[in-house]
Amino acid sequence: MTSGNEIIPAPRAVEGPTRCEVLLDERTTLWAAPGTQSTERWLRAGLGTALGLPLRTGSEQARGGIRLLVDDTMEPETYRLDVGVRQGVEIRGGDPAGVFWGAQSLRQLLGPEAFRRAPVRPATRHGIPHQVIEDGPRFRWRGLLLDVARHFMPKEGVLRQLDLMAAHKLNVLHFHLTDDQGWRIEIERHPRLTEIGSWRSRTKFGHRASPLWDDRPHGGFYTRDDIREIVAYAADRHITVVPEIDVPGHSQAAIAACPELGNTDVVDTEALSVWDTWGISPNVLAPTEDTLRFYEGVFEEVLELFPSEFVHVGGDECPKDQWRASPTAQARIGELGLDGEDGLQAWFIGHFATWLAARGRRLIGWDEILEGGLAEGAAVSSWRGYTGGIAAARAGHDVVMCPEQQVYLDHRQDGGADEPVPIGYVRALEDVYRFEPVPPGLTPDEARHVLGAQANVWTEAMEDAARVDYQVFPRLAAFAEVAWSRLPAPERRDFAGFERRMELHYERLDALGVAYRPPGGPKPWQKRPGVLGRPIEGPPPDR
């Protein structure tokens, strides 16, 4: 069986293992103190089912059992996993999340079979060497962005992604629900958003310069009950779901559904359809009071469904050409005394920062929202390198580091010709492992504004779940260790040791059915010969 030294992400401290073992079998009991019920449910449904262990309810004093308890003298999300105390297993967490992360480590100690959905061996005796693991996260925000707007992922796929996140101790799902190519969330007061906005007639296959098309209609959306289920499923795994509703750019699907939202004085918005290609659409929201009221209604329903502290409003890549040509937009600039079209975008974002703050929530947006000033309490997702994150932290704003050049998982993993639909820079497993979320040069006070890091999965070139698996794994395992573990400086990190631990972790991913990129390159069915991408040669800029 496995020791704590084989766990991914790497724990803070491991004492042992010894030659003695704790045996889990049909007699092993499970005792759960108040506050640990989510982990108790997960252990029975996941670990118990995988290994054929009934895990009957026991007592706190039972020898040889599994005990779960919260210890409020410990830091949030930390845990102590003691294998051997009273010949059993004790998971003590600083809060319910800490207990759950300790259970994830216990699962890894039990080997790849613990990651299956049913037993594969007749024996039900599973030994774990005596050891003590003390662990806790470096960052409070350990995120994964999932873009379901470009290619829709059915609800079952989202639930699977949450399970994969939990297995890697990631705790924030950034749910990219709207874009030019699709609107994916039911809004009761505006049914056309999903009736029309959730479907496109065809889809570009490959990069936007590709001549290839998939001529099948593509789309789908999540009902309100689907969203409630996703949020509850995530919460049971101590994952927060942060919704993203894009404004004022990346909004063609909304405008196609509700033409009055667009700049009707410069473009025939009635003729627009949900966009079928990639890139940045010129069709953006009109800066009118009616548009603000419309989106306030959207966000009211979003707040009902998502209890998260943060709500993401996009705010990136908003072309200004229609505003420059629009008498309505120019009148609004003059009326408000704004500094041109950039000021108009800042006003638009600022409105929703204030609106959300009045309801006890915090706005977060892409780093373009810094341009023109940002409301107090708003946070920034730094995607255009480190620069936006540095500026945000120095201005006193919280920041999540997700620089495109480092942790955009749509970027290719190798420079070889067989890499499917090659996008962007080569970001190999080692490159992700050496990513450092805290930029050099920040003072300790400024660095405290770095909430954490996030890997982003943009799905323009990921047409199904297998393509998502290929692009995300194994790099997400390296990212998870960066976000969780207290690693040395990038140049001093033991990548060879990480690769050694990955040998076992690939077996865990196999047991989970993850179609990851093998270390030796893509399998024949993972290639996409002849499908045009957009590779960028050379190393990415380090800024």
Coordinates of C-alpha atoms in Angstrom, one line a residue:
M1 CA 0.0 0.0 0.0
T2 CA 0.9 3.7 -0.3
S3 CA 2.7 6.0 2.1
G4 CA 2.0 9.7 2.6
N5 CA 5.2 10.4 0.6
E6 CA 3.3 9.2 -2.5
I7 CA 0.4 11.6 -2.1
I8 CA -0.5 14.2 -4.7
P9 CA -0.6 17.1 -3.8
A10 CA 2.4 16.6 -1.5
P11 CA 1.5 16.9 2.2
R12 CA 3.3 19.3 4.5
A13 CA 4.7 16.6 6.9
V14 CA 4.7 12.8 7.0
E15 CA 5.9 10.7 10.0
G16 CA 6.5 7.1 8.9
P17 CA 5.5 4.8 7.5
T18 CA 6.4 1.8 9.7
R19 CA 6.2 -1.9 9.0
C20 CA 3.0 -2.2 11.1
E21 CA -0.3 -1.9 9.3
V22 CA -3.9 -1.0 10.1
L23 CA -6.3 -3.5 8.3
L24 CA -9.6 -2.3 7.0
D25 CA -12.1 -5.1 6.4
E26 CA -15.8 -5.9 6.8
R27 CA -15.5 -5.4 10.6
T28 CA -14.2 -1.8 10.3
T29 CA -16.5 0.8 11.7
L30 CA -16.9 4.5 11.0
W31 CA -17.6 7.1 13.7
A32 CA -18.3 10.7 12.7
A33 CA -18.4 13.6 15.1
P34 CA -20.7 16.6 14.5
G35 CA -19.6 18.6 11.5
T36 CA -18.1 15.7 9.6
Q37 CA -21.3 14.3 8.0
S38 CA -20.2 15.2 4.4
T39 CA -17.0 13.2 4.8
E40 CA -18.9 10.3 6.4
R41 CA -21.3 10.2 3.4
W42 CA -18.5 10.4 1.0
L43 CA -16.5 7.6 2.7
R44 CA -19.4 5.2 2.6
A45 CA -20.5 6.0 -0.9
G46 CA -17.1 6.3 -2.4
L47 CA -14.4 4.4 -0.5
G48 CA -16.8 1.9 1.0
T49 CA -18.3 1.1 -2.4
A50 CA -15.0 0.9 -4.2
L51 CA -13.5 -1.5 -1.7
G52 CA -16.5 -3.5 -0.7
L53 CA -16.4 -2.2 2.9
P54 CA -19.7 -1.8 4.7
L55 CA -18.2 0.8 7.2
R56 CA -20.9 0.3 9.8
T57 CA -21.5 3.0 12.3
G58 CA -19.3 2.5 15.3
S59 CA -18.4 4.3 18.5
E60 CA -15.6 6.8 19.2
Q61 CA -13.9 4.3 21.4
A62 CA -14.0 1.4 18.9
R63 CA -10.6 -0.1 18.2
G64 CA -9.6 -0.6 14.6
G65 CA -12.2 1.8 13.3
I66 CA -12.2 5.1 11.3
R67 CA -12.9 8.2 13.4
L68 CA -13.7 11.7 12.0
L69 CA -13.7 14.8 14.1
V70 CA -13.3 18.6 13.9
D71 CA -10.6 20.3 16.1
D72 CA -11.1 24.0 16.2
T73 CA -7.6 24.6 17.5
M74 CA -6.4 23.8 14.0
E75 CA -6.4 26.1 11.0
P76 CA -9.2 25.9 8.5
E77 CA -8.8 23.2 5.8
T78 CA -5.9 21.6 7.7
Y79 CA -6.0 18.0 8.8
R80 CA -4.1 15.4 10.7
L81 CA -4.4 11.8 9.4
D82 CA -3.2 9.3 12.0
V83 CA -3.0 5.7 10.8
G84 CA -2.3 3.4 13.8
V85 CA -3.8 5.2 16.7
R86 CA -5.8 2.5 18.6
Q87 CA -5.0 0.3 15.6
G88 CA -7.4 2.4 13.5
V89 CA -7.5 5.6 11.5
E90 CA -8.3 9.0 12.9
I91 CA -8.9 12.1 10.7
R92 CA -8.9 15.3 12.6
G93 CA -9.6 18.5 10.7
G94 CA -9.5 22.2 11.5
D95 CA -13.0 22.4 10.0
P96 CA -15.3 20.1 8.0
A97 CA -13.3 20.8 4.8
G98 CA -10.1 19.8 6.5
V99 CA -11.7 16.4 7.5
F100 CA -12.7 15.9 3.9
W101 CA -9.2 16.6 2.5
G102 CA -7.9 14.2 5.0
A103 CA -10.3 11.6 3.6
Q104 CA -8.9 12.3 0.1
S105 CA -5.4 11.5 1.4
L106 CA -6.7 8.3 3.0
R107 CA -8.1 7.2 -0.3
Q108 CA -4.7 7.6 -1.9
L109 CA -3.1 5.5 0.8
L110 CA -5.4 2.7 -0.1
G111 CA -4.2 2.4 -3.7
P112 CA -5.7 2.8 -7.1
E113 CA -8.5 0.3 -6.4
A114 CA -10.0 2.9 -4.0
F115 CA -10.7 5.1 -7.0
R116 CA -13.0 2.6 -8.7
R117 CA -16.8 2.4 -8.5
A118 CA -17.0 -1.2 -7.4
P119 CA -14.6 -3.8 -5.9
V120 CA -12.3 -5.5 -8.4
R121 CA -10.8 -8.0 -6.0
P122 CA -12.7 -10.6 -3.9
A123 CA -10.7 -9.9 -0.7
T124 CA -11.9 -7.1 1.5
R125 CA -8.9 -6.7 3.7
H126 CA -6.9 -3.5 2.9
G127 CA -3.7 -2.7 4.9
I128 CA -2.3 0.8 5.4
P129 CA 1.1 1.3 7.0
H130 CA 1.2 3.2 10.3
Q131 CA 2.0 6.8 9.7
V132 CA 0.9 10.4 10.6
I133 CA 0.3 13.0 7.9
E134 CA -0.2 16.7 8.9
D135 CA -1.2 18.9 6.1
G136 CA -3.0 22.1 5.0
P137 CA -3.2 24.3 1.9
R138 CA -1.0 27.2 0.9
F139 CA -3.9 29.1 -0.8
R140 CA -7.6 29.5 0.0
W141 CA -8.5 29.7 -3.7
R142 CA -7.5 26.6 -5.6
G143 CA -9.6 26.9 -8.7
L144 CA -10.5 25.4 -12.0
L145 CA -12.4 27.4 -14.7
L146 CA -14.7 25.2 -16.8
D147 CA -15.9 26.9 -20.0
V148 CA -19.3 25.3 -20.8
A149 CA -20.4 28.1 -23.1
R150 CA -18.1 27.2 -26.1
H151 CA -18.8 23.5 -25.9
F152 CA -21.6 22.5 -23.6
M153 CA -20.9 19.9 -20.9
P154 CA -23.9 18.0 -19.7
K155 CA -24.7 18.0 -16.0
E156 CA -23.2 14.5 -15.4
G157 CA -19.9 15.7 -16.9
V158 CA -19.8 18.7 -14.5
L159 CA -20.5 16.4 -11.5
R160 CA -17.6 14.2 -12.7
Q161 CA -15.3 17.3 -12.9
L162 CA -16.2 18.1 -9.3
D163 CA -15.2 14.6 -8.2
L164 CA -11.9 15.0 -10.0
M165 CA -11.3 18.4 -8.4
A166 CA -12.1 17.0 -5.0
A167 CA -9.6 14.1 -5.6
H168 CA -6.9 16.8 -6.1
K169 CA -8.0 19.1 -3.2
L170 CA -9.2 21.9 -5.5
N171 CA -12.0 24.0 -4.0
V172 CA -13.3 26.6 -6.5
L173 CA -15.2 25.8 -9.7
H174 CA -15.3 28.9 -11.8
F175 CA -18.3 28.2 -14.0
H176 CA -18.2 30.1 -17.3
L177 CA -21.9 30.0 -18.2
T178 CA -22.3 32.6 -20.9
D179 CA -20.4 33.8 -24.0
D180 CA -20.9 34.7 -27.7
Q181 CA -21.4 31.0 -28.5
G182 CA -24.0 30.0 -26.0
W183 CA -26.0 30.9 -22.9
R184 CA -26.1 27.9 -20.5
I185 CA -28.2 28.9 -17.4
E186 CA -32.0 29.0 -17.2
I187 CA -33.3 32.5 -16.3
E188 CA -37.1 32.2 -15.5
R189 CA -37.9 35.9 -16.3
H190 CA -36.1 35.8 -19.6
P191 CA -36.8 32.3 -21.2
R192 CA -35.5 33.4 -24.6
L193 CA -32.0 33.3 -23.3
T194 CA -32.1 29.6 -23.3
E195 CA -34.8 29.0 -25.9
I196 CA -32.6 30.8 -28.5
G197 CA -29.3 31.7 -26.9
S198 CA -28.3 28.1 -25.9
W199 CA -28.1 26.7 -29.4
R200 CA -26.0 27.5 -32.4
S201 CA -26.5 26.1 -35.9
R202 CA -23.0 24.8 -36.4
T203 CA -19.5 24.9 -34.9
K204 CA -16.0 25.8 -36.1
F205 CA -13.8 22.7 -35.8
G206 CA -10.3 23.8 -34.7
H207 CA -9.0 27.3 -34.5
R208 CA -11.1 30.1 -36.0
A209 CA -8.8 30.1 -39.1
S210 CA -9.6 26.4 -39.7
P211 CA -11.7 25.7 -42.8
L212 CA -13.5 22.9 -41.1
W213 CA -17.0 23.0 -39.7
D214 CA -19.2 20.6 -37.7
D215 CA -22.6 21.2 -39.3
R216 CA -24.6 19.7 -36.4
P217 CA -26.5 22.1 -34.2
H218 CA -24.8 22.4 -30.8
G219 CA -26.1 23.5 -27.4
G220 CA -27.8 22.8 -24.2
F221 CA -28.3 24.5 -20.8
Y222 CA -28.7 23.8 -17.1
T223 CA -32.1 24.2 -15.6
R224 CA -32.4 25.9 -12.2
D225 CA -32.7 22.5 -10.6
D226 CA -29.6 21.3 -12.5
I227 CA -27.7 24.3 -11.0
R228 CA -29.0 23.6 -7.5
E229 CA -27.8 20.0 -7.9
I230 CA -24.4 21.0 -9.1
V231 CA -24.0 23.6 -6.3
A232 CA -25.1 21.1 -3.6
Y233 CA -22.9 18.3 -5.0
A234 CA -20.0 20.7 -5.0
A235 CA -20.7 21.9 -1.4
D236 CA -20.8 18.3 -0.2
R237 CA -17.2 18.1 -1.5
H238 CA -16.3 21.5 0.0
I239 CA -16.1 23.1 -3.4
T240 CA -17.5 26.6 -4.0
V241 CA -19.1 27.3 -7.4
V242 CA -18.4 30.8 -8.7
P243 CA -20.7 31.7 -11.6
E244 CA -19.6 33.8 -14.5
I245 CA -22.1 35.9 -16.5
D246 CA -20.2 37.9 -19.1
V247 CA -20.8 41.6 -19.5
P248 CA -20.5 43.9 -21.5
G249 CA -18.5 41.9 -24.1
H250 CA -18.8 38.2 -25.0
S251 CA -22.5 38.7 -25.2
Q252 CA -23.7 37.8 -28.7
A253 CA -25.7 34.8 -27.6
A254 CA -27.7 37.1 -25.2
I255 CA -28.2 39.7 -27.9
A256 CA -29.3 37.1 -30.4
A257 CA -31.9 36.0 -27.9
C258 CA -32.9 39.5 -26.8
P259 CA -32.0 41.9 -29.6
E260 CA -32.9 45.0 -27.5
L261 CA -29.7 44.4 -25.5
G262 CA -27.5 45.3 -28.4
N263 CA -26.5 48.5 -30.0
T264 CA -29.6 48.8 -32.2
D265 CA -28.7 52.2 -33.5
V266 CA -25.6 50.9 -35.3
V267 CA -26.3 47.2 -36.1
D268 CA -29.4 45.2 -37.0
T269 CA -29.4 43.1 -33.9
E270 CA -32.6 41.3 -35.0
A271 CA -30.4 39.6 -37.7
L272 CA -27.9 38.3 -35.2
S273 CA -27.6 34.6 -34.3
V274 CA -25.6 32.7 -31.7
W275 CA -22.0 32.9 -32.9
D276 CA -20.7 29.8 -34.5
T277 CA -17.0 30.6 -34.6
W278 CA -14.3 31.6 -32.1
G279 CA -12.5 34.8 -31.3
I280 CA -14.0 38.1 -30.1
S281 CA -17.4 39.2 -31.4
P282 CA -17.9 42.9 -32.1
N283 CA -21.4 42.7 -30.8
V284 CA -21.5 44.0 -27.3
L285 CA -24.2 45.2 -24.9
A286 CA -25.7 48.6 -25.2
P287 CA -24.9 50.8 -22.2
T288 CA -28.5 51.7 -21.4
E289 CA -30.6 51.7 -18.3
D290 CA -32.8 49.0 -19.9
T291 CA -29.7 46.8 -20.3
L292 CA -28.7 47.4 -16.7
R293 CA -32.2 46.5 -15.5
F294 CA -32.2 43.3 -17.6
Y295 CA -29.0 42.1 -16.2
E296 CA -29.9 43.0 -12.6
G297 CA -32.8 40.6 -13.1
V298 CA -30.4 38.0 -14.4
F299 CA -28.1 38.4 -11.4
E300 CA -31.0 38.3 -9.0
E301 CA -31.7 34.8 -10.2
V302 CA -28.0 33.9 -10.2
L303 CA -27.7 35.0 -6.5
E304 CA -30.7 32.8 -5.6
L305 CA -28.9 29.8 -7.1
F306 CA -25.3 30.4 -6.1
P307 CA -24.4 31.2 -2.5
S308 CA -20.8 32.1 -3.3
E309 CA -19.1 35.1 -1.9
F310 CA -17.9 36.1 -5.4
V311 CA -19.8 36.5 -8.7
H312 CA -17.7 36.8 -11.9
V313 CA -18.9 39.3 -14.4
G314 CA -16.3 38.8 -17.2
G315 CA -15.4 42.3 -18.2
D316 CA -12.7 41.3 -20.7
E317 CA -12.3 41.7 -24.5
C318 CA -15.0 44.2 -25.1
P319 CA -14.5 45.9 -28.5
K320 CA -15.5 49.5 -28.5
D321 CA -16.3 50.1 -32.2
Q322 CA -20.1 49.9 -31.8
W323 CA -20.0 52.3 -28.9
R324 CA -17.9 54.7 -30.9
A325 CA -20.5 54.7 -33.7
S326 CA -23.5 54.7 -31.4
P327 CA -25.2 58.0 -30.7
T328 CA -26.8 56.4 -27.6
A329 CA -23.5 55.3 -26.2
Q330 CA -21.9 58.7 -26.9
A331 CA -24.8 60.4 -25.2
R332 CA -24.3 58.2 -22.2
I333 CA -20.6 59.1 -22.1
G334 CA -21.4 62.8 -22.2
E335 CA -24.2 62.5 -19.7
L336 CA -22.0 60.7 -17.1
G337 CA -18.9 62.8 -17.8
L338 CA -16.9 59.6 -18.6
D339 CA -13.4 59.3 -20.1
G340 CA -14.5 57.9 -23.5
E341 CA -15.4 54.3 -24.3
D342 CA -12.9 52.9 -21.8
G343 CA -14.6 54.9 -19.1
L344 CA -18.0 53.6 -20.3
Q345 CA -16.9 50.0 -19.7
A346 CA -15.5 50.9 -16.3
W347 CA -18.9 52.5 -15.5
F348 CA -20.7 49.4 -16.6
I349 CA -18.6 47.1 -14.4
G350 CA -18.7 49.6 -11.5
H351 CA -22.5 49.6 -11.6
F352 CA -22.6 45.8 -10.9
A353 CA -19.8 46.0 -8.3
T354 CA -22.0 48.4 -6.3
W355 CA -25.1 46.4 -7.0
L356 CA -23.5 43.1 -5.8
A357 CA -21.9 44.7 -2.8
A358 CA -25.3 46.0 -1.7
R359 CA -26.5 42.4 -1.6
G360 CA -23.5 41.1 0.4
R361 CA -21.6 39.7 -2.6
R362 CA -18.3 40.6 -4.2
L363 CA -17.6 41.2 -7.9
I364 CA -14.6 39.5 -9.5
G365 CA -13.7 40.1 -13.2
W366 CA -10.8 39.7 -15.6
D367 CA -8.0 42.1 -15.3
E368 CA -9.4 44.5 -17.9
I369 CA -11.7 45.8 -15.2
L370 CA -8.8 47.6 -13.6
E371 CA -8.8 50.0 -16.5
G372 CA -10.7 53.1 -15.4
G373 CA -10.7 52.3 -11.7
L374 CA -12.3 49.5 -9.7
A375 CA -14.7 49.6 -6.8
E376 CA -13.5 48.8 -3.3
G377 CA -13.9 45.1 -2.4
A378 CA -13.9 44.0 -6.1
A379 CA -11.3 41.3 -7.0
V380 CA -9.4 40.5 -10.2
S381 CA -8.7 37.4 -12.2
S382 CA -5.3 38.1 -13.7
W383 CA -5.1 36.4 -17.1
R384 CA -3.0 38.6 -19.3
G385 CA 0.2 37.5 -17.5
Y386 CA 1.2 38.7 -14.0
T387 CA 0.9 42.5 -14.7
G388 CA -2.8 42.8 -13.8
G389 CA -2.4 40.8 -10.6
I390 CA 0.5 42.9 -9.5
A391 CA -1.4 46.1 -10.2
A392 CA -4.5 44.8 -8.4
A393 CA -2.5 43.7 -5.3
R394 CA -0.7 47.0 -5.1
A395 CA -4.0 48.8 -5.3
G396 CA -5.4 46.8 -2.4
H397 CA -7.6 44.4 -4.4
D398 CA -7.7 40.7 -4.0
V399 CA -6.5 38.7 -7.0
V400 CA -6.6 35.2 -8.4
M401 CA -3.6 34.4 -10.5
C402 CA -4.4 32.5 -13.7
P403 CA -2.0 33.9 -16.3
E404 CA -2.7 32.6 -19.8
Q405 CA 1.0 31.9 -20.5
Q406 CA 1.2 29.6 -17.5
V407 CA -2.0 27.9 -16.6
Y408 CA -4.4 28.0 -19.6
L409 CA -4.9 24.3 -20.2
D410 CA -6.1 24.7 -23.7
H411 CA -2.5 25.5 -24.6
R412 CA -0.6 22.6 -26.1
Q413 CA 1.4 20.2 -23.9
D414 CA 4.2 19.4 -26.4
G415 CA 5.7 20.9 -29.6
G416 CA 5.3 17.7 -31.6
A417 CA 3.3 17.4 -34.8
D418 CA 0.9 14.9 -33.2
E419 CA -0.4 17.3 -30.5
P420 CA -4.1 17.7 -31.3
V421 CA -5.3 21.2 -32.3
P422 CA -2.2 22.9 -31.0
I423 CA -3.1 26.2 -29.3
G424 CA -0.7 28.7 -27.8
Y425 CA 2.6 28.1 -26.1
V426 CA 4.0 24.7 -25.1
R427 CA 3.0 24.2 -21.5
A428 CA 4.4 20.8 -20.5
L429 CA 3.8 19.1 -17.2
E430 CA 7.0 20.5 -15.8
D431 CA 6.1 24.0 -16.9
V432 CA 2.9 23.9 -14.9
Y433 CA 4.7 22.4 -11.9
R434 CA 7.1 25.4 -11.9
F435 CA 4.3 28.0 -12.0
E436 CA 4.5 30.4 -9.1
P437 CA 1.3 32.2 -8.3
V438 CA 2.8 35.0 -6.2
P439 CA 4.7 37.4 -8.4
P440 CA 8.2 38.5 -7.3
G441 CA 8.4 42.1 -6.1
L442 CA 5.3 42.2 -4.0
T443 CA 5.7 43.2 -0.4
P444 CA 4.3 40.8 2.2
D445 CA 1.2 43.0 2.6
E446 CA 0.6 43.1 -1.1
A447 CA 1.2 39.3 -1.5
R448 CA -1.6 38.7 1.1
H449 CA -4.0 39.9 -1.6
V450 CA -3.2 36.9 -3.8
L451 CA -6.1 34.6 -2.8
G452 CA -4.7 31.8 -4.8
A453 CA -4.4 30.4 -8.3
Q454 CA -6.7 28.9 -11.0
A455 CA -6.2 26.8 -14.1
N456 CA -8.5 27.7 -16.9
V457 CA -10.1 25.3 -19.4
W458 CA -11.4 27.1 -22.4
T459 CA -13.2 24.7 -24.7
E460 CA -13.2 26.1 -28.2
A461 CA -11.0 23.2 -29.3
M462 CA -12.4 20.7 -26.9
E463 CA -15.5 19.2 -28.5
D464 CA -16.2 16.5 -25.9
A465 CA -15.3 15.1 -22.5
A466 CA -12.4 13.1 -23.8
R467 CA -10.7 16.2 -25.2
V468 CA -11.2 18.0 -21.9
D469 CA -9.6 15.1 -20.1
Y470 CA -6.6 15.1 -22.5
Q471 CA -6.0 18.9 -22.1
V472 CA -6.5 19.0 -18.3
F473 CA -4.7 15.9 -17.2
P474 CA -2.0 15.2 -16.0
R475 CA -1.3 19.0 -15.8
L476 CA -4.1 19.6 -13.3
A477 CA -2.3 17.3 -10.8
A478 CA 0.8 19.5 -11.1
F479 CA -1.3 22.6 -10.7
A480 CA -3.0 21.2 -7.7
E481 CA 0.3 20.7 -6.0
V482 CA 1.3 24.2 -6.8
A483 CA -1.9 25.6 -5.3
W484 CA -2.0 23.3 -2.2
S485 CA 1.6 22.5 -1.2
R486 CA 4.2 24.8 0.1
L487 CA 6.8 24.2 -2.6
P488 CA 10.2 25.7 -2.9
A489 CA 11.0 28.4 -5.5
P490 CA 10.2 27.2 -9.0
E491 CA 13.8 26.5 -10.0
R492 CA 14.3 24.4 -6.8
R493 CA 11.2 22.2 -7.1
D494 CA 11.8 18.5 -7.3
F495 CA 10.1 17.7 -10.6
A496 CA 11.9 14.3 -10.9
G497 CA 10.3 13.4 -7.6
F498 CA 6.9 14.6 -8.8
E499 CA 7.2 12.5 -11.9
R500 CA 8.0 9.5 -9.8
R501 CA 4.9 10.1 -7.7
M502 CA 2.9 10.5 -10.9
E503 CA 3.7 6.9 -11.9
L504 CA 1.2 5.8 -9.2
H505 CA -1.1 8.7 -9.8
Y506 CA -1.6 7.6 -13.5
E507 CA -3.0 4.4 -12.1
R508 CA -5.4 6.3 -10.0
L509 CA -6.5 8.3 -13.1
D510 CA -6.9 5.1 -15.0
A511 CA -9.2 3.8 -12.3
L512 CA -11.2 7.0 -12.5
G513 CA -11.5 6.6 -16.3
V514 CA -9.6 9.8 -17.1
A515 CA -8.4 10.0 -20.7
Y516 CA -5.2 11.9 -19.8
R517 CA -2.3 12.7 -22.1
P518 CA 0.2 9.8 -21.7
P519 CA 3.8 10.8 -20.9
G520 CA 4.9 9.5 -24.2
G521 CA 2.4 11.5 -26.3
P522 CA -1.1 11.1 -27.6
K523 CA -2.7 7.7 -28.4
P524 CA -3.9 7.4 -32.0
W525 CA -7.5 8.2 -31.1
Q526 CA -6.4 11.3 -29.2
K527 CA -4.8 12.9 -32.3
R528 CA -6.6 15.4 -34.6
P529 CA -4.6 15.2 -37.8
G530 CA -5.3 18.1 -40.2
V531 CA -7.3 20.2 -37.7
L532 CA -5.7 23.7 -37.7
G533 CA -4.6 25.2 -34.4
R534 CA -2.7 28.4 -33.4
P535 CA 0.7 27.4 -32.0
I536 CA 3.0 30.1 -30.7
E537 CA 6.7 29.3 -30.9
G538 CA 9.2 30.0 -28.2
P539 CA 8.9 30.5 -24.4
P540 CA 6.0 32.5 -23.1
P541 CA 6.7 36.0 -21.8
D542 CA 7.4 35.9 -18.0
R543 CA 5.4 39.0 -17.0

